[in-house]
Amino acid sequence: MNALLGLELVVLLGAAVLVGNVLGQRLGVAPPVVLLVVGALLGLVPAVRQTQLPPEVVLLLFLPVLLYWESLTTSSREIRSNLRGIVLLSTVLVILTAWAVAVAGHALGLPWGPAWVLGAAVAPTDATAVGALAGALPRRQVTVLRAESLVNDGTALVIYGLAVGLTVGEEHFTLPHVGALFLLAYAGGAAVGVAVAWVNMNLRRRLEDPLLGNLVMILAPFTAYMLAELIHASGVLAVVVSGLIMAQVAPTLIRADHRRQALAFWPLATFIINGALFVLVGVELQYALRQMSRLDLRDALIAVGVVSVVLVAVRFAFLFASAYLIRAIDRRPQQRLRRISNRARTVSAFAGFRGAVSLAVALSVPETLESGAPFPGRPFIVFVTSGVIVVTLVVQGLLLPAVVRWARLPRDTSVEEEEILAERTATEEAVKALPELAAGLGTTPKVAEWLRQEYEAHLAAVRARGAGSDGDPALLHNRHYTELRLALIAHKRATVVRLRDEQRIDDTVLRRLQTALDHEEVRLSGREQVD
């Protein structure tokens, strides 16, 4: 019966992710917002209502995968360019936010220890929520928001551990002790991340089988998180550092067949996990709601509103105050180039979404103290955290598009421009190297000339695309060439299927040929995209 219940929950969760994303696309609403509503409705199902989400599922199973993929697909160059701002957002802002929420929580009746636990839970922004809801922003802003969300979890978890320890009676508060905890969290996490990346690189160099190579890739985030937690360092930072290092070395280290397999697996896996987490937040809100009396519920709803306002106010104040402080201190020309407008800063302030990490932290609060007494305010903390997540995702998520339109941010064309630059330069240098490479390989002149003409045609199309000449003969030639190739591929596929139906070839042969045709079709149609 338990196994059947687990299967039912898996099917319900998968169906909820599917329905939520379809509805979000049809209604023009960010899918996470719809997924939260679907999750809350799913919480009405009796079988789901009886199921409590273990926090370890998020912290140990979901989070490493999501953080690793975010690290692999973020821009290391933009992180280096905006490192100072990212460090300030992921440390100072988190501490200030936790303190402000703790003050508000204490004013609402929580003891100081549990108030700091609540502050630590809601202080960090969520990388998956930022990625899902802030994708329309310029690349620089998205990178800073994602990098902030990747690192600030470590700061929040140190504050959380200290607050819980003080409340339970297992920790003591002194500045040297707190400093040591932060040093261990960051230095230890970074060291573990470097070590795991080094092992990962050496294994990937030696493994030729794509399945084995990608198994190493899957194990990497879990290994980094586990080793860091074993030494009481930041598992989050270990995963992020390991991912950032691999993102730099992967283009020259990992073979094409390994990379194609990874790019087929990871986007789907992270899409499912992301959607499941948003649904589970909605389910957990239902669970927290049922744990509270009517009087407590009133107080908790007030707290949700107060804490949500505090989060937005502190983020606004910090972003504007830190910007003007940096301008007053650092007047270097390169610093002036990194400045953004107040409208753009307002957009970043609205993009401080909370998500699954906050929920996992709240659910990790122990049930009892050392004395055996219940942990003070635990249901209150869980409910307020869940409510704040919903408010930030729904309210801020719905308002963000309007704020972006108000900000009138210039269209970010840097990715397209750099892509054209890279493709043009790579093709030009390939054409220059062609005679030498052909001579070294003993290629016949006819084949070399055929390849040169093909590359020259492609180069002409790239140059025309860069110049914005939509009616250029080179682009027209390229479009006709692509359309004809796609039509021929469709004809070849139909022929191969017919041969299989006539039992002249086996299904194994069909699958092999179909794989090659699929790869060619995806390449030509431009549907293969990597964030």
GROMACS .gro file of N, CA and C in nm, residues 256-327:
model
  216
  256ALA      N    1   3.256   1.585  -2.729
  256ALA     CA    2   3.128   1.628  -2.784
  256ALA      C    3   3.015   1.531  -2.750
  257ASP      N    4   3.042   1.398  -2.758
  257ASP     CA    5   2.935   1.301  -2.730
  257ASP      C    6   2.894   1.305  -2.584
  258HIS      N    7   2.991   1.330  -2.493
  258HIS     CA    8   2.957   1.347  -2.351
  258HIS      C    9   2.867   1.470  -2.333
  259ARG      N   10   2.905   1.578  -2.400
  259ARG     CA   11   2.833   1.704  -2.383
  259ARG      C   12   2.690   1.695  -2.439
  260ARG      N   13   2.674   1.630  -2.553
  260ARG     CA   14   2.540   1.618  -2.611
  260ARG      C   15   2.448   1.539  -2.518
  261GLN      N   16   2.502   1.434  -2.459
  261GLN     CA   17   2.420   1.353  -2.367
  261GLN      C   18   2.383   1.433  -2.243
  262ALA      N   19   2.478   1.510  -2.191
  262ALA     CA   20   2.451   1.592  -2.072
  262ALA      C   21   2.345   1.697  -2.101
  263LEU      N   22   2.354   1.760  -2.218
  263LEU     CA   23   2.259   1.865  -2.254
  263LEU      C   24   2.120   1.810  -2.282
  264ALA      N   25   2.110   1.679  -2.305
  264ALA     CA   26   1.979   1.618  -2.319
  264ALA      C   27   1.920   1.585  -2.182
  265PHE      N   28   2.006   1.556  -2.085
  265PHE     CA   29   1.958   1.511  -1.953
  265PHE      C   30   1.932   1.626  -1.856
  266TRP      N   31   2.029   1.715  -1.841
  266TRP     CA   32   2.022   1.815  -1.733
  266TRP      C   33   1.907   1.914  -1.746
  267PRO      N   34   1.880   1.971  -1.864
  267PRO     CA   35   1.766   2.064  -1.870
  267PRO      C   36   1.634   1.999  -1.832
  268LEU      N   37   1.613   1.874  -1.876
  268LEU     CA   38   1.489   1.806  -1.840
  268LEU      C   39   1.483   1.779  -1.690
  269ALA      N   40   1.594   1.730  -1.633
  269ALA     CA   41   1.596   1.699  -1.490
  269ALA      C   42   1.571   1.823  -1.407
  270THR      N   43   1.638   1.933  -1.439
  270THR     CA   44   1.620   2.055  -1.360
  270THR      C   45   1.481   2.116  -1.381
  271PHE      N   46   1.425   2.101  -1.502
  271PHE     CA   47   1.289   2.149  -1.527
  271PHE      C   48   1.190   2.075  -1.437
  272ILE      N   49   1.201   1.943  -1.429
  272ILE     CA   50   1.110   1.865  -1.346
  272ILE      C   51   1.127   1.898  -1.199
  273ILE      N   52   1.253   1.907  -1.153
  273ILE     CA   53   1.278   1.936  -1.012
  273ILE      C   54   1.229   2.076  -0.975
  274ASN      N   55   1.256   2.173  -1.063
  274ASN     CA   56   1.208   2.310  -1.038
  274ASN      C   57   1.056   2.313  -1.023
  275GLY      N   58   0.988   2.253  -1.119
  275GLY     CA   59   0.843   2.251  -1.114
  275GLY      C   60   0.791   2.180  -0.991
  276ALA      N   61   0.852   2.067  -0.957
  276ALA     CA   62   0.810   1.991  -0.839
  276ALA      C   63   0.828   2.073  -0.712
  277LEU      N   64   0.935   2.148  -0.703
  277LEU     CA   65   0.959   2.228  -0.583
  277LEU      C   66   0.853   2.336  -0.565
  278PHE      N   67   0.817   2.403  -0.674
  278PHE     CA   68   0.713   2.506  -0.662
  278PHE      C   69   0.579   2.444  -0.622
  279VAL      N   70   0.547   2.327  -0.677
  279VAL     CA   71   0.424   2.258  -0.636
  279VAL      C   72   0.430   2.221  -0.489
  280LEU      N   73   0.545   2.173  -0.444
  280LEU     CA   74   0.559   2.130  -0.304
  280LEU      C   75   0.549   2.248  -0.207
  281VAL      N   76   0.592   2.366  -0.251
  281VAL     CA   77   0.573   2.485  -0.166
  281VAL      C   78   0.424   2.510  -0.144
  282GLY      N   79   0.345   2.497  -0.252
  282GLY     CA   80   0.200   2.514  -0.238
  282GLY      C   81   0.139   2.408  -0.148
  283VAL      N   82   0.185   2.284  -0.161
  283VAL     CA   83   0.136   2.176  -0.075
  283VAL      C   84   0.171   2.203   0.071
  284GLU      N   85   0.295   2.249   0.094
  284GLU     CA   86   0.339   2.273   0.231
  284GLU      C   87   0.262   2.387   0.297
  285LEU      N   88   0.220   2.485   0.218
  285LEU     CA   89   0.139   2.593   0.274
  285LEU      C   90   0.008   2.537   0.330
  286GLN      N   91  -0.051   2.443   0.259
  286GLN     CA   92  -0.172   2.377   0.309
  286GLN      C   93  -0.144   2.305   0.441
  287TYR      N   94  -0.031   2.235   0.444
  287TYR     CA   95   0.004   2.160   0.565
  287TYR      C   96   0.024   2.254   0.684
  288ALA      N   97   0.097   2.362   0.661
  288ALA     CA   98   0.123   2.458   0.770
  288ALA      C   99  -0.007   2.523   0.816
  289LEU      N  100  -0.099   2.545   0.723
  289LEU     CA  101  -0.227   2.607   0.755
  289LEU      C  102  -0.307   2.520   0.851
  290ARG      N  103  -0.302   2.391   0.831
  290ARG     CA  104  -0.380   2.300   0.916
  290ARG      C  105  -0.320   2.282   1.054
  291GLN      N  106  -0.195   2.323   1.074
  291GLN     CA  107  -0.129   2.306   1.203
  291GLN      C  108  -0.158   2.420   1.300
  292MET      N  109  -0.231   2.521   1.256
  292MET     CA  110  -0.247   2.641   1.337
  292MET      C  111  -0.392   2.664   1.376
  293SER      N  112  -0.411   2.720   1.496
  293SER     CA  113  -0.545   2.758   1.541
  293SER      C  114  -0.588   2.886   1.469
  294ARG      N  115  -0.716   2.921   1.483
  294ARG     CA  116  -0.767   3.040   1.414
  294ARG      C  117  -0.698   3.167   1.464
  295LEU      N  118  -0.675   3.176   1.595
  295LEU     CA  119  -0.608   3.294   1.650
  295LEU      C  120  -0.463   3.302   1.602
  296ASP      N  121  -0.394   3.188   1.608
  296ASP     CA  122  -0.255   3.185   1.560
  296ASP      C  123  -0.248   3.218   1.411
  297LEU      N  124  -0.348   3.171   1.337
  297LEU     CA  125  -0.350   3.196   1.193
  297LEU      C  126  -0.361   3.345   1.163
  298ARG      N  127  -0.443   3.414   1.239
  298ARG     CA  128  -0.455   3.559   1.220
  298ARG      C  129  -0.321   3.628   1.242
  299ASP      N  130  -0.255   3.592   1.353
  299ASP     CA  131  -0.124   3.651   1.382
  299ASP      C  132  -0.022   3.616   1.274
  300ALA      N  133  -0.029   3.491   1.226
  300ALA     CA  134   0.067   3.448   1.124
  300ALA      C  135   0.045   3.520   0.993
  301LEU      N  136  -0.080   3.543   0.955
  301LEU     CA  137  -0.109   3.617   0.832
  301LEU      C  138  -0.058   3.760   0.841
  302ILE      N  139  -0.076   3.821   0.959
  302ILE     CA  140  -0.021   3.956   0.979
  302ILE      C  141   0.131   3.952   0.964
  303ALA      N  142   0.193   3.848   1.022
  303ALA     CA  143   0.339   3.835   1.015
  303ALA      C  144   0.386   3.817   0.871
  304VAL      N  145   0.310   3.741   0.792
  304VAL     CA  146   0.347   3.723   0.651
  304VAL      C  147   0.352   3.858   0.580
  305GLY      N  148   0.250   3.941   0.602
  305GLY     CA  149   0.248   4.073   0.541
  305GLY      C  150   0.362   4.161   0.588
  306VAL      N  151   0.386   4.161   0.721
  306VAL     CA  152   0.492   4.245   0.778
  306VAL      C  153   0.629   4.201   0.726
  307VAL      N  154   0.655   4.071   0.731
  307VAL     CA  155   0.787   4.021   0.689
  307VAL      C  156   0.808   4.046   0.539
  308SER      N  157   0.704   4.028   0.458
  308SER     CA  158   0.717   4.054   0.314
  308SER      C  159   0.754   4.200   0.287
  309VAL      N  160   0.689   4.292   0.360
  309VAL     CA  161   0.721   4.434   0.344
  309VAL      C  162   0.864   4.462   0.389
  310VAL      N  163   0.905   4.402   0.500
  310VAL     CA  164   1.041   4.421   0.551
  310VAL      C  165   1.144   4.374   0.449
  311LEU      N  166   1.120   4.257   0.388
  311LEU     CA  167   1.214   4.204   0.288
  311LEU      C  168   1.233   4.300   0.172
  312VAL      N  169   1.122   4.350   0.119
  312VAL     CA  170   1.129   4.442   0.004
  312VAL      C  171   1.196   4.573   0.045
  313ALA      N  172   1.158   4.626   0.164
  313ALA     CA  173   1.212   4.755   0.209
  313ALA      C  174   1.362   4.747   0.232
  314VAL      N  175   1.408   4.640   0.298
  314VAL     CA  176   1.552   4.625   0.325
  314VAL      C  177   1.628   4.611   0.194
  315ARG      N  178   1.573   4.533   0.100
  315ARG     CA  179   1.643   4.514  -0.028
  315ARG      C  180   1.652   4.645  -0.106
  316PHE      N  181   1.542   4.719  -0.111
  316PHE     CA  182   1.544   4.850  -0.178
  316PHE      C  183   1.648   4.940  -0.112
  317ALA      N  184   1.642   4.952   0.020
  317ALA     CA  185   1.732   5.042   0.091
  317ALA      C  186   1.878   5.004   0.069
  318PHE      N  187   1.907   4.875   0.075
  318PHE     CA  188   2.046   4.831   0.061
  318PHE      C  189   2.098   4.856  -0.080
  319LEU      N  190   2.017   4.822  -0.181
  319LEU     CA  191   2.064   4.839  -0.319
  319LEU      C  192   2.094   4.985  -0.352
  320PHE      N  193   2.010   5.075  -0.305
  320PHE     CA  194   2.033   5.217  -0.334
  320PHE      C  195   2.144   5.273  -0.247
  321ALA      N  196   2.145   5.241  -0.118
  321ALA     CA  197   2.247   5.295  -0.027
  321ALA      C  198   2.386   5.246  -0.064
  322SER      N  199   2.399   5.116  -0.092
  322SER     CA  200   2.531   5.061  -0.126
  322SER      C  201   2.581   5.119  -0.258
  323ALA      N  202   2.491   5.142  -0.354
  323ALA     CA  203   2.533   5.198  -0.482
  323ALA      C  204   2.591   5.337  -0.465
  324TYR      N  205   2.522   5.422  -0.388
  324TYR     CA  206   2.571   5.559  -0.370
  324TYR      C  207   2.695   5.562  -0.282
  325LEU      N  208   2.706   5.469  -0.188
  325LEU     CA  209   2.828   5.461  -0.105
  325LEU      C  210   2.947   5.421  -0.190
  326ILE      N  211   2.929   5.324  -0.278
  326ILE     CA  212   3.038   5.281  -0.366
  326ILE      C  213   3.078   5.393  -0.461
  327ARG      N  214   2.979   5.467  -0.511
  327ARG     CA  215   3.010   5.580  -0.600
  327ARG      C  216   3.093   5.684  -0.528
   0.00000   0.00000   0.00000
